[in-house]
Amino acid sequence: MKQDASQTPSSPVNIVADALQSLKMETVHSQASMVETRHWLNNPGLTDPSLVDLTHLPFVTIDNPDSRDLDQALLIERHDDRTYRVRYALADAAYYVPPGSALFASALARGATYYTPILSVPMLPTELSEGLVSLNPQVDRRALVFDMIVDDQAVVSRTCVERARIHSQAKLDYAGVQAWLDSDPQPQRPYDESLLLLRELGNLLIQAAGRRGVVRFDRTETRISVEGQPPRFTASRRKRYATERYNEQLSLMCNMQGAEMMLALSGVSDAVQAVFRVHEAPLRKSLGELRDTLAQFAERQPEPALWRWQKGQSLADYVDKLPQAARYRGQVLSIQRQIMQAQRASSFTPDAGEHHALKAASYARFSSPMREVVGIFTHKELLEALGGHSYDKDVDTDLRDAVIESANHSRQVQRKLEKTIEFATLFSVFSNELTLAEPPEHAGTIMGLRGDRLYVSLEDLAMDVKVYREDIEQQFGTDYEMGDIAATPSNRQCPEWVLGDAVQLRVRSYDEGRKRFRFTLAGHD
């Protein structure tokens, strides 16, 4: 989205509206979808005799404080001295959104729920996604429950799936659960023991992922909000809690178990129309370029041996053994960014394949049934296969192809939407700073060099900006040669800018012709 910094930035509402329109997103559900929604509100299916009654169990949801579409609820119990019983309940959207319905057609057209700082564009009407289907507290809800036995090596020895009726006892948030776990708690509430076991099992699952060779990245999240008068986009770094990683591990385990079940059932009958999410390993060329970059980086460090990726060493082991002292944080983050950029994108496919990032033989998406059409479809296919239902193979094959196309397209749409809002946020921040007598400095880290630019990750905004070679040359009055890990000046009296360097960045001007900001760099160490 191009904007003129010499003028007042467009309002966030207009920016979001324009973005949704340009991406052809429907924000209003059809009349037929709303007729079906009203039918389900009057006939919620909670007295269905086929449902297993689990309403007596202390399920809880854990999510962000402002989340209203609650897909997942959990309950963890100690099965014996070495094993845990995990029941992971997923919203039963497939019951309310069957193929052939207007609701399914709408979900297929959207592909997913889309989120912005102003509003969300739900895949399903909010009366369902935030109401009847959502696993809200203190009400009965339909759920697809994965019942798993997991040992202390994080090996799943048994998985059962059943449609059930549950009654979540509380809507918890990550920050609150984290604070409680950090307070040396004594269990008092019915679900407290489950929360303690979440931490215990979550750590075991994280350790098991490391043994499989999963690279542990130090991920940060950007929180974009709308503040001030007139309202402007602002951005900040959002803290990620350990409880998020624990819950994430349960979700991943559920999805891997679902994929294994679909794969096994597909081997019994080709009528099962499974959908998998495949993440292929990096191309050999990309790995070669990554190895060269990391080798150059290591040789520039005071102690190269600490930074070398050894032949035969896995990337997971390499990242885990990098220096952990705070003074090396920028270098470590820049290395992780190089590794991430060498990866290939994942995609939904009809054929099982490895999920390279998770080091899983197969992987599927069961855990977001209200927010991804592929979740509705995988629930449907698994339930039909387990229930021995009859199939119309040709119809299901065509439907699966449409679901896969929609799911892959929706991921592209979400990325475009995020990039538009990120640009608008940076535009809002920097255009405002240009009105100040002295724009503030932003601390950042050089995360990469590509062609004619540096990529600097800003600490406070948790986003990247591009600093172009010509701007650096103009600032320091010398030519710069851009390599894979360094921008080297012809005049050696001027600073060299190296991958992983801590920098201070300040907005200088806006280039109207090229629709980009110019920055100055300082504070090089």
Short mmCIF file of C-alpha atoms in Angstrom, two decimals:
data_model
loop_
_atom_site.label_atom_id
_atom_site.label_comp_id
_atom_site.label_asym_id
_atom_site.label_seq_id
_atom_site.Cartn_x
_atom_site.Cartn_y
_atom_site.Cartn_z
CA MET A 1 0.00 0.00 0.00
CA LYS A 2 1.60 3.30 -1.10
CA GLN A 3 1.05 6.43 0.92
CA ASP A 4 2.37 9.98 0.89
CA ALA A 5 4.29 10.86 4.04
CA SER A 6 3.87 14.55 3.32
CA GLN A 7 0.19 14.22 4.07
CA THR A 8 -1.70 12.97 7.10
CA PRO A 9 -1.69 9.16 6.97
CA SER A 10 -4.98 7.52 6.16
CA SER A 11 -6.96 6.41 9.16
CA PRO A 12 -6.40 2.80 10.27
CA VAL A 13 -10.06 2.06 9.54
CA ASN A 14 -9.69 3.20 5.94
CA ILE A 15 -6.40 1.35 5.50
CA VAL A 16 -7.90 -1.91 6.72
CA ALA A 17 -11.06 -1.40 4.65
CA ASP A 18 -9.02 -0.71 1.50
CA ALA A 19 -6.83 -3.75 2.17
CA LEU A 20 -9.82 -6.04 2.60
CA GLN A 21 -11.40 -4.67 -0.55
CA SER A 22 -8.23 -5.07 -2.61
CA LEU A 23 -7.95 -8.68 -1.44
CA LYS A 24 -11.63 -9.22 -2.30
CA MET A 25 -12.58 -10.32 1.20
CA GLU A 26 -16.25 -10.68 2.01
CA THR A 27 -16.92 -9.26 5.45
CA VAL A 28 -20.65 -10.06 5.47
CA HIS A 29 -22.04 -13.58 5.43
CA SER A 30 -24.75 -14.51 2.98
CA GLN A 31 -28.41 -14.60 3.89
CA ALA A 32 -28.44 -18.38 3.34
CA SER A 33 -25.53 -18.77 5.79
CA MET A 34 -27.37 -16.74 8.39
CA VAL A 35 -30.55 -18.82 7.92
CA GLU A 36 -28.51 -21.95 8.62
CA THR A 37 -26.83 -20.25 11.56
CA ARG A 38 -30.20 -19.46 13.15
CA HIS A 39 -31.23 -23.09 12.63
CA TRP A 40 -28.19 -24.30 14.58
CA LEU A 41 -28.71 -21.77 17.34
CA ASN A 42 -32.20 -23.23 17.79
CA ASN A 43 -30.98 -26.82 17.36
CA PRO A 44 -27.46 -26.97 18.86
CA GLY A 45 -27.20 -30.76 18.82
CA LEU A 46 -26.05 -30.96 22.41
CA THR A 47 -28.52 -33.73 23.29
CA ASP A 48 -27.17 -35.94 20.49
CA PRO A 49 -27.17 -39.45 22.04
CA SER A 50 -24.01 -40.38 20.13
CA LEU A 51 -21.96 -37.83 22.08
CA VAL A 52 -19.81 -39.10 24.93
CA ASP A 53 -20.64 -37.06 28.01
CA LEU A 54 -17.43 -35.50 29.38
CA THR A 55 -19.07 -32.48 30.99
CA HIS A 56 -17.90 -33.61 34.44
CA LEU A 57 -14.23 -33.23 33.48
CA PRO A 58 -12.33 -29.97 34.25
CA PHE A 59 -11.43 -28.87 30.74
CA VAL A 60 -10.13 -25.30 30.34
CA THR A 61 -9.12 -23.13 27.41
CA ILE A 62 -5.86 -21.15 27.39
CA ASP A 63 -5.51 -18.39 24.83
CA ASN A 64 -4.78 -14.70 24.43
CA PRO A 65 -6.90 -12.45 26.66
CA ASP A 66 -8.80 -10.95 23.72
CA SER A 67 -9.47 -14.25 21.91
CA ARG A 68 -13.14 -14.98 21.42
CA ASP A 69 -13.05 -17.92 18.98
CA LEU A 70 -11.85 -20.72 21.24
CA ASP A 71 -10.91 -23.79 19.21
CA GLN A 72 -9.14 -25.87 21.84
CA ALA A 73 -9.64 -27.00 25.42
CA LEU A 74 -7.30 -29.28 27.35
CA LEU A 75 -7.17 -31.67 30.25
CA ILE A 76 -4.01 -33.48 31.38
CA GLU A 77 -3.98 -36.20 34.03
CA ARG A 78 -1.31 -38.50 35.35
CA HIS A 79 -2.01 -41.94 33.92
CA ASP A 80 0.68 -43.76 35.92
CA ASP A 81 4.20 -43.06 37.17
CA ARG A 82 5.63 -42.70 33.65
CA THR A 83 2.70 -41.69 31.48
CA TYR A 84 0.17 -38.91 31.05
CA ARG A 85 -3.34 -38.91 29.70
CA VAL A 86 -4.00 -35.92 27.48
CA ARG A 87 -7.48 -35.04 26.30
CA TYR A 88 -7.41 -32.28 23.73
CA ALA A 89 -10.86 -31.07 22.77
CA LEU A 90 -11.39 -29.32 19.44
CA ALA A 91 -14.48 -27.34 18.53
CA ASP A 92 -16.89 -29.51 16.51
CA ALA A 93 -17.28 -27.11 13.59
CA ALA A 94 -17.66 -30.02 11.15
CA TYR A 95 -21.04 -30.86 12.71
CA TYR A 96 -22.44 -27.40 12.05
CA VAL A 97 -20.74 -26.81 8.68
CA PRO A 98 -21.35 -29.90 6.51
CA PRO A 99 -20.39 -29.98 2.82
CA GLY A 100 -23.27 -28.88 0.65
CA SER A 101 -24.39 -26.24 3.12
CA ALA A 102 -24.23 -22.50 2.57
CA LEU A 103 -21.95 -22.26 5.61
CA PHE A 104 -19.48 -24.68 4.06
CA ALA A 105 -19.57 -22.84 0.75
CA SER A 106 -18.82 -19.61 2.60
CA ALA A 107 -15.97 -21.21 4.57
CA LEU A 108 -14.55 -22.63 1.35
CA ALA A 109 -14.66 -19.21 -0.32
CA ARG A 110 -12.87 -17.55 2.60
CA GLY A 111 -10.48 -20.38 3.44
CA ALA A 112 -9.69 -19.03 6.89
CA THR A 113 -10.39 -16.32 9.44
CA TYR A 114 -8.33 -13.17 8.88
CA TYR A 115 -7.18 -10.90 11.68
CA THR A 116 -6.38 -7.18 11.71
CA PRO A 117 -5.80 -4.72 14.59
CA ILE A 118 -9.24 -3.22 13.90
CA LEU A 119 -11.41 -6.24 13.25
CA SER A 120 -11.36 -9.88 12.25
CA VAL A 121 -13.00 -11.37 9.19
CA PRO A 122 -14.32 -14.66 10.55
CA MET A 123 -14.62 -17.69 8.33
CA LEU A 124 -17.89 -18.53 10.09
CA PRO A 125 -20.54 -16.11 11.37
CA THR A 126 -19.62 -14.79 14.82
CA GLU A 127 -22.82 -16.31 16.24
CA LEU A 128 -21.04 -19.62 15.61
CA SER A 129 -17.32 -18.80 15.79
CA GLU A 130 -17.63 -16.80 19.01
CA GLY A 131 -20.83 -18.42 20.22
CA LEU A 132 -22.29 -21.86 19.66
CA VAL A 133 -19.16 -23.57 18.26
CA SER A 134 -16.58 -21.80 20.43
CA LEU A 135 -15.52 -23.72 23.54
CA ASN A 136 -16.65 -20.93 25.84
CA PRO A 137 -16.57 -21.34 29.63
CA GLN A 138 -19.47 -22.56 31.74
CA VAL A 139 -21.56 -23.82 28.83
CA ASP A 140 -21.92 -27.22 27.20
CA ARG A 141 -20.28 -27.56 23.80
CA ARG A 142 -19.76 -30.21 21.16
CA ALA A 143 -16.12 -31.24 20.67
CA LEU A 144 -13.91 -33.67 18.83
CA VAL A 145 -11.66 -35.04 21.58
CA PHE A 146 -8.23 -36.53 20.98
CA ASP A 147 -7.55 -38.87 23.92
CA MET A 148 -3.82 -39.68 24.04
CA ILE A 149 -1.50 -41.62 26.34
CA VAL A 150 1.99 -40.08 26.35
CA ASP A 151 5.05 -41.40 28.21
CA ASP A 152 7.90 -39.47 29.83
CA GLN A 153 9.89 -39.65 26.59
CA ALA A 154 6.99 -37.86 24.83
CA VAL A 155 6.08 -41.01 22.88
CA VAL A 156 2.36 -41.43 22.19
CA SER A 157 1.36 -45.04 22.78
CA ARG A 158 -2.39 -44.71 22.20
CA THR A 159 -4.72 -42.26 20.52
CA CYS A 160 -8.50 -42.43 20.45
CA VAL A 161 -10.83 -39.87 18.91
CA GLU A 162 -14.45 -39.38 19.91
CA ARG A 163 -17.21 -36.85 19.55
CA ALA A 164 -18.13 -35.60 22.97
CA ARG A 165 -19.98 -33.00 24.98
CA ILE A 166 -17.69 -30.95 27.22
CA HIS A 167 -18.10 -28.09 29.69
CA SER A 168 -15.05 -25.84 29.91
CA GLN A 169 -14.61 -24.60 33.46
CA ALA A 170 -12.61 -21.48 32.67
CA LYS A 171 -11.26 -19.24 29.92
CA LEU A 172 -7.64 -18.74 30.97
CA ASP A 173 -4.95 -16.66 29.31
CA TYR A 174 -1.25 -17.36 28.83
CA ALA A 175 -0.03 -14.51 31.04
CA GLY A 176 -2.30 -15.51 33.92
CA VAL A 177 -1.39 -19.19 33.77
CA GLN A 178 2.30 -18.29 33.53
CA ALA A 179 2.08 -16.05 36.58
CA TRP A 180 0.31 -18.80 38.50
CA LEU A 181 2.88 -21.44 37.54
CA ASP A 182 5.71 -19.11 38.52
CA SER A 183 4.23 -18.49 41.98
CA ASP A 184 5.02 -21.94 43.45
CA PRO A 185 1.30 -22.74 43.47
CA GLN A 186 -0.67 -25.21 45.55
CA PRO A 187 -3.49 -26.84 43.55
CA GLN A 188 -6.93 -25.72 44.71
CA ARG A 189 -9.13 -25.44 41.62
CA PRO A 190 -10.34 -28.59 39.86
CA TYR A 191 -8.08 -27.89 36.86
CA ASP A 192 -4.93 -26.79 38.72
CA GLU A 193 -3.29 -30.22 38.58
CA SER A 194 -3.86 -30.21 34.82
CA LEU A 195 -2.03 -26.87 34.55
CA LEU A 196 0.93 -28.19 36.54
CA LEU A 197 1.09 -31.21 34.28
CA LEU A 198 0.89 -28.91 31.25
CA ARG A 199 4.23 -27.42 32.29
CA GLU A 200 5.71 -30.82 33.06
CA LEU A 201 4.61 -32.50 29.83
CA GLY A 202 5.19 -29.37 27.77
CA ASN A 203 8.86 -29.35 28.72
CA LEU A 204 9.15 -33.07 27.90
CA LEU A 205 7.62 -32.45 24.46
CA ILE A 206 10.01 -29.55 23.82
CA GLN A 207 12.96 -31.75 24.77
CA ALA A 208 11.70 -34.52 22.49
CA ALA A 209 11.43 -32.05 19.61
CA GLY A 210 15.06 -31.13 20.17
CA ARG A 211 16.06 -34.79 20.04
CA ARG A 212 14.23 -35.12 16.71
CA GLY A 213 16.31 -32.25 15.35
CA VAL A 214 13.73 -29.44 15.50
CA VAL A 215 15.52 -26.09 15.46
CA ARG A 216 14.46 -23.93 18.39
CA PHE A 217 14.13 -20.37 17.16
CA ASP A 218 13.91 -17.39 19.46
CA ARG A 219 10.66 -16.14 17.96
CA THR A 220 9.18 -12.76 18.75
CA GLU A 221 5.76 -11.48 17.85
CA THR A 222 4.70 -8.03 16.76
CA ARG A 223 1.69 -6.52 18.48
CA ILE A 224 0.08 -3.93 16.22
CA SER A 225 -2.65 -1.82 17.76
CA VAL A 226 -4.48 1.44 17.13
CA GLU A 227 -3.93 4.24 19.62
CA GLY A 228 -4.08 8.00 20.01
CA GLN A 229 -6.22 10.79 18.63
CA PRO A 230 -6.32 10.90 15.71
CA PRO A 231 -5.92 7.12 15.79
CA ARG A 232 -2.66 5.70 14.46
CA PHE A 233 -1.13 2.28 14.09
CA THR A 234 1.51 1.52 16.72
CA ALA A 235 3.70 -1.55 17.12
CA SER A 236 5.48 -3.21 20.01
CA ARG A 237 7.21 -6.46 20.82
CA ARG A 238 4.89 -9.02 22.43
CA LYS A 239 6.27 -11.30 25.08
CA ARG A 240 5.78 -14.98 24.34
CA TYR A 241 5.11 -17.04 27.43
CA ALA A 242 6.33 -20.55 28.17
CA THR A 243 2.70 -21.60 28.55
CA GLU A 244 2.17 -20.73 24.87
CA ARG A 245 4.96 -23.11 23.90
CA TYR A 246 3.50 -25.85 26.10
CA ASN A 247 0.04 -25.51 24.57
CA GLU A 248 1.61 -25.29 21.12
CA GLN A 249 3.32 -28.63 21.73
CA LEU A 250 -0.01 -30.26 22.59
CA SER A 251 -1.54 -28.83 19.43
CA LEU A 252 1.36 -30.12 17.32
CA MET A 253 1.12 -33.55 18.94
CA CYS A 254 -2.61 -33.67 18.20
CA ASN A 255 -2.03 -32.72 14.56
CA MET A 256 0.73 -35.30 14.13
CA GLN A 257 -1.44 -38.01 15.68
CA GLY A 258 -4.33 -37.03 13.43
CA ALA A 259 -2.07 -37.25 10.39
CA GLU A 260 -0.88 -40.71 11.40
CA MET A 261 -4.47 -41.86 11.81
CA MET A 262 -5.46 -40.46 8.41
CA LEU A 263 -2.44 -42.10 6.82
CA ALA A 264 -3.28 -45.45 8.38
CA LEU A 265 -6.93 -45.20 7.37
CA SER A 266 -5.95 -44.17 3.84
CA GLY A 267 -3.99 -47.41 3.62
CA VAL A 268 -7.14 -49.36 4.43
CA SER A 269 -9.42 -47.52 2.02
CA ASP A 270 -8.63 -45.09 -0.78
CA ALA A 271 -12.01 -43.49 -0.15
CA VAL A 272 -10.45 -41.52 2.73
CA GLN A 273 -9.62 -38.11 1.30
CA ALA A 274 -6.82 -37.02 3.61
CA VAL A 275 -5.22 -33.59 3.54
CA PHE A 276 -1.68 -33.16 4.83
CA ARG A 277 0.53 -30.17 5.43
CA VAL A 278 3.92 -30.88 3.91
CA HIS A 279 7.09 -28.92 4.53
CA GLU A 280 9.89 -30.04 2.25
CA ALA A 281 13.55 -29.84 3.29
CA PRO A 282 15.59 -26.89 2.01
CA LEU A 283 17.08 -27.16 -1.45
CA ARG A 284 20.67 -28.35 -1.55
CA LYS A 285 21.66 -25.04 -3.15
CA SER A 286 20.05 -23.09 -0.30
CA LEU A 287 21.86 -25.17 2.31
CA GLY A 288 25.14 -24.65 0.49
CA GLU A 289 24.61 -20.89 0.46
CA LEU A 290 23.65 -20.97 4.14
CA ARG A 291 26.81 -22.91 5.02
CA ASP A 292 28.95 -20.38 3.11
CA THR A 293 27.25 -17.45 4.86
CA LEU A 294 27.69 -18.97 8.32
CA ALA A 295 31.33 -19.84 7.57
CA GLN A 296 32.05 -16.23 6.60
CA PHE A 297 30.24 -15.03 9.68
CA ALA A 298 32.22 -17.33 11.99
CA GLU A 299 35.58 -16.18 10.62
CA ARG A 300 34.75 -12.57 11.49
CA GLN A 301 34.13 -13.37 15.16
CA PRO A 302 36.81 -13.07 17.87
CA GLU A 303 36.40 -16.79 18.63
CA PRO A 304 35.44 -18.42 15.30
CA ALA A 305 35.21 -21.91 16.79
CA LEU A 306 32.16 -20.87 18.83
CA TRP A 307 30.27 -19.96 15.68
CA ARG A 308 31.22 -22.62 13.15
CA TRP A 309 28.59 -24.99 11.80
CA GLN A 310 30.56 -28.21 11.85
CA LYS A 311 30.32 -30.76 9.08
CA GLY A 312 27.79 -33.43 10.02
CA GLN A 313 26.30 -31.27 12.79
CA SER A 314 22.53 -30.79 12.66
CA LEU A 315 21.19 -27.26 12.51
CA ALA A 316 19.27 -27.92 15.73
CA ASP A 317 22.46 -28.87 17.57
CA TYR A 318 24.33 -25.95 16.01
CA VAL A 319 21.73 -23.41 17.17
CA ASP A 320 21.51 -24.94 20.66
CA LYS A 321 25.30 -24.68 21.10
CA LEU A 322 25.65 -21.06 20.01
CA PRO A 323 26.86 -18.67 22.73
CA GLN A 324 24.03 -17.77 25.08
CA ALA A 325 25.42 -14.66 26.78
CA ALA A 326 23.27 -11.55 26.40
CA ARG A 327 26.01 -9.71 24.51
CA TYR A 328 25.74 -12.27 21.70
CA ARG A 329 21.97 -12.04 21.30
CA GLY A 330 22.08 -10.02 18.07
CA GLN A 331 24.50 -12.41 16.40
CA VAL A 332 22.44 -15.44 17.43
CA LEU A 333 19.21 -13.89 16.17
CA SER A 334 20.80 -12.98 12.85
CA ILE A 335 22.04 -16.56 12.42
CA GLN A 336 18.56 -17.89 13.16
CA ARG A 337 17.15 -15.51 10.55
CA GLN A 338 19.57 -16.87 7.93
CA ILE A 339 18.45 -20.40 8.74
CA MET A 340 14.77 -19.45 8.47
CA GLN A 341 15.32 -17.80 5.12
CA ALA A 342 16.90 -20.98 3.76
CA GLN A 343 13.71 -22.93 4.47
CA ARG A 344 11.02 -23.68 1.93
CA ALA A 345 7.36 -22.81 2.46
CA SER A 346 4.93 -25.48 3.62
CA SER A 347 1.73 -26.26 1.73
CA PHE A 348 -1.39 -28.40 1.93
CA THR A 349 -1.34 -31.46 -0.30
CA PRO A 350 -3.35 -34.69 -0.79
CA ASP A 351 -0.21 -36.79 -0.32
CA ALA A 352 1.57 -37.38 2.95
CA GLY A 353 5.12 -36.15 3.28
CA GLU A 354 7.61 -35.00 5.87
CA HIS A 355 7.11 -31.78 7.76
CA HIS A 356 10.76 -30.80 7.79
CA ALA A 357 10.53 -28.05 10.40
CA LEU A 358 8.78 -30.35 12.89
CA LYS A 359 10.77 -33.45 11.88
CA ALA A 360 7.46 -35.27 11.58
CA ALA A 361 6.85 -38.06 9.06
CA SER A 362 3.38 -36.62 8.44
CA TYR A 363 1.38 -33.66 9.68
CA ALA A 364 -2.19 -32.41 9.28
CA ARG A 365 -4.26 -29.51 10.58
CA PHE A 366 -6.97 -30.54 13.02
CA SER A 367 -6.50 -27.92 15.72
CA SER A 368 -8.15 -24.85 14.13
CA PRO A 369 -11.50 -26.10 12.84
CA MET A 370 -13.30 -22.77 13.23
CA ARG A 371 -10.56 -20.74 11.61
CA GLU A 372 -9.44 -22.98 8.73
CA VAL A 373 -11.67 -24.73 6.22
CA VAL A 374 -9.09 -27.50 6.02
CA GLY A 375 -9.80 -28.21 9.70
CA ILE A 376 -13.50 -28.73 9.00
CA PHE A 377 -12.66 -31.08 6.16
CA THR A 378 -10.08 -33.15 8.05
CA HIS A 379 -12.52 -33.57 10.95
CA LYS A 380 -15.20 -34.75 8.54
CA GLU A 381 -12.92 -37.25 6.80
CA LEU A 382 -11.53 -38.68 10.04
CA LEU A 383 -14.99 -39.07 11.59
CA GLU A 384 -16.38 -40.73 8.45
CA ALA A 385 -13.47 -43.16 8.33
CA LEU A 386 -13.69 -44.02 12.03
CA GLY A 387 -17.45 -44.37 11.83
CA GLY A 388 -17.37 -46.62 8.79
CA HIS A 389 -19.62 -44.27 6.84
CA SER A 390 -20.16 -44.71 3.13
CA TYR A 391 -18.38 -42.41 0.72
CA ASP A 392 -18.90 -40.85 -2.64
CA LYS A 393 -15.26 -40.98 -3.62
CA ASP A 394 -15.54 -38.77 -6.71
CA VAL A 395 -17.43 -36.06 -4.84
CA ASP A 396 -15.00 -36.13 -1.91
CA THR A 397 -11.97 -36.05 -4.22
CA ASP A 398 -13.25 -32.92 -5.98
CA LEU A 399 -14.11 -31.36 -2.64
CA ARG A 400 -10.67 -32.14 -1.23
CA ASP A 401 -9.03 -30.47 -4.22
CA ALA A 402 -11.15 -27.36 -3.64
CA VAL A 403 -10.30 -27.34 0.08
CA ILE A 404 -6.58 -27.63 -0.62
CA GLU A 405 -6.71 -24.81 -3.14
CA SER A 406 -8.65 -22.62 -0.72
CA ALA A 407 -6.35 -23.41 2.21
CA ASN A 408 -3.18 -22.62 0.28
CA HIS A 409 -4.69 -19.45 -1.19
CA SER A 410 -5.82 -18.24 2.23
CA ARG A 411 -2.27 -18.43 3.55
CA GLN A 412 -1.10 -16.20 0.71
CA VAL A 413 -3.93 -13.76 1.40
CA GLN A 414 -3.07 -13.62 5.11
CA ARG A 415 0.57 -12.83 4.30
CA LYS A 416 -0.47 -10.02 1.94
CA LEU A 417 -2.81 -8.59 4.55
CA GLU A 418 -0.10 -8.70 7.22
CA LYS A 419 2.44 -7.01 4.96
CA THR A 420 -0.02 -4.24 4.10
CA ILE A 421 -0.73 -3.55 7.77
CA GLU A 422 2.95 -3.75 8.72
CA PHE A 423 3.81 -1.20 6.03
CA ALA A 424 0.98 1.06 7.15
CA THR A 425 2.23 0.78 10.74
CA LEU A 426 5.80 1.71 9.83
CA PHE A 427 4.47 4.54 7.68
CA SER A 428 2.41 5.83 10.59
CA VAL A 429 5.33 5.65 13.03
CA PHE A 430 7.97 7.22 10.79
CA SER A 431 5.78 9.90 9.23
CA ASN A 432 4.87 11.02 12.73
CA GLU A 433 8.55 11.05 13.76
CA LEU A 434 9.41 13.25 10.76
CA THR A 435 7.22 15.99 12.27
CA LEU A 436 9.48 16.11 15.35
CA ALA A 437 12.43 18.48 15.69
CA GLU A 438 14.68 15.49 16.36
CA PRO A 439 13.31 12.04 15.47
CA PRO A 440 14.14 9.41 18.09
CA GLU A 441 16.67 6.63 17.58
CA HIS A 442 15.53 3.03 17.39
CA ALA A 443 17.78 0.21 18.58
CA GLY A 444 18.06 -2.60 16.06
CA THR A 445 20.07 -5.52 14.74
CA ILE A 446 21.30 -6.16 11.20
CA MET A 447 19.50 -9.35 10.23
CA GLY A 448 20.54 -9.69 6.62
CA LEU A 449 22.09 -8.17 3.52
CA ARG A 450 20.55 -8.59 0.10
CA GLY A 451 21.69 -6.84 -3.06
CA ASP A 452 21.59 -3.14 -2.34
CA ARG A 453 20.11 -3.07 1.15
CA LEU A 454 20.45 -3.98 4.80
CA TYR A 455 17.58 -5.47 6.78
CA VAL A 456 17.42 -4.08 10.29
CA SER A 457 15.11 -5.58 12.92
CA LEU A 458 13.92 -2.85 15.28
CA GLU A 459 13.86 -3.83 18.92
CA ASP A 460 10.90 -1.70 20.01
CA LEU A 461 8.68 -2.26 16.96
CA ALA A 462 9.60 -5.92 16.35
CA MET A 463 9.61 -5.31 12.60
CA ASP A 464 12.21 -5.00 9.86
CA VAL A 465 13.11 -1.91 7.86
CA LYS A 466 15.29 -1.69 4.76
CA VAL A 467 18.30 0.60 4.76
CA TYR A 468 19.54 1.12 1.20
CA ARG A 469 23.19 1.25 0.16
CA GLU A 470 22.79 4.61 -1.56
CA ASP A 471 21.50 6.14 1.68
CA ILE A 472 24.45 4.73 3.63
CA GLU A 473 26.85 6.02 0.97
CA GLN A 474 25.26 9.45 1.10
CA GLN A 475 25.44 9.52 4.89
CA PHE A 476 29.14 8.59 5.08
CA GLY A 477 30.34 10.01 1.78
CA THR A 478 31.96 6.83 0.48
CA ASP A 479 31.11 3.83 -1.68
CA TYR A 480 30.05 0.59 -0.03
CA GLU A 481 30.45 -2.97 -1.34
CA MET A 482 27.60 -5.22 -0.29
CA GLY A 483 28.47 -8.83 0.46
CA ASP A 484 26.60 -11.72 2.06
CA ILE A 485 27.41 -10.66 5.60
CA ALA A 486 28.93 -7.17 5.45
CA ALA A 487 28.65 -3.76 3.83
CA THR A 488 32.30 -2.68 3.48
CA PRO A 489 33.29 0.98 2.84
CA SER A 490 35.93 2.07 0.34
CA ASN A 491 37.06 4.60 2.93
CA ARG A 492 38.25 2.46 5.81
CA GLN A 493 37.74 5.36 8.20
CA CYS A 494 33.99 4.82 7.80
CA PRO A 495 32.08 2.10 9.64
CA GLU A 496 31.56 -1.38 8.26
CA TRP A 497 28.12 -2.87 8.79
CA VAL A 498 28.14 -6.58 9.61
CA LEU A 499 25.44 -9.23 10.06
CA GLY A 500 24.41 -9.33 13.70
CA ASP A 501 25.66 -5.82 14.52
CA ALA A 502 23.69 -3.72 16.98
CA VAL A 503 22.78 -0.38 15.43
CA GLN A 504 20.83 2.78 16.12
CA LEU A 505 18.48 3.84 13.34
CA ARG A 506 16.78 7.20 12.82
CA VAL A 507 14.37 8.24 10.08
CA ARG A 508 15.83 11.04 7.95
CA SER A 509 13.33 11.76 5.17
CA TYR A 510 10.73 10.27 2.89
CA ASP A 511 11.50 9.60 -0.78
CA GLU A 512 8.21 10.39 -2.48
CA GLY A 513 9.40 9.16 -5.87
CA ARG A 514 10.34 5.72 -4.56
CA LYS A 515 7.71 5.59 -1.81
CA ARG A 516 10.21 4.71 0.89
CA PHE A 517 11.82 6.21 3.98
CA ARG A 518 15.49 7.09 4.24
CA PHE A 519 17.37 6.32 7.44
CA THR A 520 20.67 7.12 9.11
CA LEU A 521 22.69 4.52 11.00
CA ALA A 522 24.66 5.08 14.18
CA GLY A 523 25.75 3.36 17.36
CA HIS A 524 27.67 0.66 15.52
CA ASP A 525 29.51 -1.70 17.86
#
